[in-house]
């Protein structure tokens, strides 16, 4: 998700906005679904984007970028 608008930014514990994560994934300084794995997030995104009838190439690019986002790249590095 492009984070080019502060309305889409997540929030820290103090209520300030962070442009590192979206509001759907990060609220009050924590992930909304901390137990969600990368494969689960990829599946979730695919289903949502297919439901929204987005083109398949857009869906594939978005899902392929997930492992490089800060949330997931940190976990991959630790493994």
XYZ file of N, CA and C in Angstrom:
237
model
N 0.844 -1.171 0.000
C 0.000 0.000 0.000
C 0.892 1.237 0.000
N 0.649 2.141 -0.916
C 1.428 3.383 -0.903
C 1.115 4.182 0.361
N 2.134 4.654 1.011
C 1.938 5.432 2.234
C 2.199 6.909 1.959
N 1.639 7.384 0.871
C 1.871 8.758 0.453
C 0.905 9.755 1.090
N 0.022 9.265 1.928
C -0.959 10.129 2.577
C -0.980 9.844 4.082
N -0.820 10.855 4.925
C -0.827 10.638 6.377
C -2.083 9.946 6.897
N -3.181 10.042 6.159
C -4.410 9.358 6.595
C -4.248 7.847 6.585
N -3.288 7.354 5.818
C -3.062 5.914 5.723
C -2.001 5.416 6.698
N -1.298 6.320 7.361
C -0.218 5.931 8.260
C -0.741 5.304 9.543
N 0.023 4.355 10.078
C -0.281 3.756 11.369
C 0.042 4.725 12.493
N -0.222 4.291 13.722
C 0.017 5.166 14.873
C 0.903 4.488 15.909
N 1.667 5.323 16.613
C 2.492 4.864 17.729
C 1.655 4.910 19.009
N 2.219 4.417 20.123
C 1.484 4.394 21.391
C 1.014 5.772 21.822
N 1.812 6.787 21.535
C 1.456 8.146 21.943
C 0.466 8.820 20.987
N 0.016 8.093 19.971
C -0.949 8.629 19.019
C -0.326 9.300 17.813
N 0.986 9.483 17.825
C 1.637 10.094 16.663
C 1.611 9.120 15.492
N 1.661 9.662 14.312
C 1.611 8.841 13.104
C 3.002 8.402 12.687
N 3.072 7.211 12.118
C 4.316 6.698 11.567
C 4.096 6.360 10.107
N 5.032 6.762 9.270
C 4.893 6.463 7.849
C 5.592 5.158 7.470
N 5.967 4.360 8.459
C 6.603 3.069 8.187
C 5.596 1.953 7.959
N 4.397 2.103 8.512
C 3.375 1.065 8.397
C 2.009 1.708 8.161
N 1.117 0.972 7.511
C -0.222 1.501 7.264
C -1.113 1.338 8.500
N -2.216 2.062 8.490
C -3.142 2.042 9.622
C -3.844 0.701 9.778
N -3.862 -0.098 8.736
C -4.519 -1.398 8.823
C -3.614 -2.435 9.496
N -2.317 -2.224 9.418
C -1.347 -3.179 9.961
C -0.764 -2.757 11.307
N -0.774 -1.453 11.592
C -0.049 -0.949 12.764
C -0.859 0.130 13.471
N -1.248 -0.151 14.720
C -2.029 0.799 15.511
C -1.534 0.776 16.945
N -1.466 1.954 17.549
C -1.061 2.088 18.955
C 0.300 1.449 19.245
N 1.211 1.546 18.275
C 2.569 1.064 18.486
C 2.765 -0.429 18.341
N 1.780 -1.112 17.774
C 1.931 -2.558 17.588
C 1.188 -3.023 16.337
N 1.594 -4.187 15.852
C 0.928 -4.744 14.682
C -0.462 -5.232 15.068
N -1.422 -5.035 14.165
C -2.798 -5.440 14.452
C -2.943 -6.958 14.459
N -2.108 -7.651 13.717
C -2.116 -9.119 13.686
C -0.672 -9.613 13.822
N -0.117 -9.522 15.032
C 1.302 -9.858 15.203
C 1.629 -11.319 14.909
N 0.652 -12.181 14.987
C 0.889 -13.604 14.760
C 0.868 -13.978 13.274
N 0.450 -13.038 12.431
C 0.321 -13.329 11.004
C 1.707 -13.541 10.383
N 1.831 -14.617 9.634
C 3.084 -14.924 8.959
C 3.098 -14.269 7.579
N 4.258 -14.221 6.978
C 4.367 -13.670 5.629
C 3.477 -14.426 4.638
N 3.506 -15.764 4.602
C 2.605 -16.464 3.678
C 1.124 -16.166 3.941
N 0.749 -16.012 5.199
C -0.641 -15.676 5.513
C -0.989 -14.273 5.010
N -0.056 -13.345 5.157
C -0.294 -11.985 4.667
C -0.386 -11.974 3.143
N 0.446 -12.749 2.488
C 0.395 -12.821 1.032
C -0.960 -13.359 0.569
N -1.430 -14.392 1.228
C -2.736 -14.963 0.879
C -3.855 -13.958 1.145
N -3.788 -13.293 2.279
C -4.791 -12.294 2.645
C -4.844 -11.181 1.602
N -3.675 -10.675 1.218
C -3.618 -9.609 0.217
C -4.169 -10.061 -1.124
N -3.804 -11.266 -1.526
C -4.295 -11.773 -2.815
C -5.811 -11.838 -2.821
N -6.390 -12.398 -1.778
C -7.855 -12.522 -1.718
C -8.525 -11.156 -1.739
N -7.978 -10.220 -0.963
C -8.567 -8.884 -0.908
C -8.484 -8.195 -2.261
N -7.322 -8.253 -2.884
C -7.123 -7.567 -4.157
C -7.935 -8.225 -5.273
N -8.082 -9.535 -5.226
C -8.926 -10.223 -6.215
C -10.389 -9.821 -6.036
N -10.812 -9.700 -4.783
C -12.174 -9.267 -4.487
C -12.425 -7.864 -5.032
N -11.403 -7.020 -4.985
C -11.502 -5.657 -5.511
C -11.335 -5.605 -7.030
N -11.135 -6.791 -7.629
C -11.010 -6.939 -9.086
C -9.823 -6.161 -9.666
N -8.720 -6.172 -8.930
C -7.503 -5.548 -9.439
C -6.856 -6.460 -10.471
N -6.137 -5.899 -11.412
C -5.469 -6.722 -12.430
C -4.464 -7.690 -11.799
N -4.356 -8.866 -12.382
C -3.494 -9.916 -11.836
C -2.032 -9.471 -11.734
N -1.546 -8.700 -12.699
C -0.149 -8.271 -12.640
C 0.097 -7.331 -11.463
N -0.864 -6.504 -11.124
C -0.750 -5.615 -9.961
C -0.735 -6.437 -8.680
N -1.608 -7.425 -8.607
C -1.667 -8.300 -7.431
C -0.329 -9.005 -7.239
N 0.198 -9.558 -8.306
C 1.464 -10.289 -8.217
C 2.606 -9.381 -7.769
N 2.670 -8.173 -8.316
C 3.738 -7.240 -7.913
C 3.619 -6.863 -6.443
N 2.403 -6.620 -5.987
C 2.197 -6.244 -4.586
C 2.596 -7.384 -3.652
N 2.183 -8.585 -3.971
C 2.499 -9.752 -3.134
C 4.002 -10.034 -3.160
N 4.617 -9.871 -4.324
C 6.056 -10.111 -4.441
C 6.891 -9.102 -3.658
N 6.355 -7.922 -3.408
C 7.086 -6.886 -2.671
C 7.021 -7.084 -1.158
N 6.062 -7.838 -0.684
C 5.882 -8.000 0.767
C 7.156 -8.412 1.514
N 7.911 -9.395 1.038
C 9.094 -9.804 1.809
C 10.129 -8.700 2.000
N 10.049 -7.642 1.201
C 11.024 -6.562 1.282
C 10.583 -5.414 2.181
N 9.346 -5.470 2.666
C 8.876 -4.446 3.586
C 9.521 -4.644 4.951
N 9.677 -3.557 5.697
C 10.391 -3.595 6.979
C 9.875 -4.694 7.909
N 8.587 -4.841 8.011
C 8.023 -5.842 8.922
C 8.524 -7.239 8.605
N 8.581 -7.581 7.351
C 8.928 -8.938 6.955
C 10.427 -9.101 6.737
N 11.102 -8.102 6.227
C 12.536 -8.234 5.965
C 13.308 -8.410 7.265
N 12.855 -7.793 8.347
C 13.513 -7.964 9.644
C 13.409 -9.417 10.114
N 12.265 -10.041 9.895
C 12.083 -11.432 10.302
C 12.910 -12.375 9.445
N 13.006 -12.097 8.168
C 13.785 -12.949 7.275
C 15.254 -12.884 7.640
N 15.747 -11.683 7.978
C 17.140 -11.501 8.356
C 17.465 -12.278 9.627
N 16.520 -12.341 10.564
C 16.747 -13.021 11.834
C 16.762 -14.539 11.701
N 16.181 -15.066 10.655
C 16.072 -16.524 10.496
C 17.362 -17.125 10.028
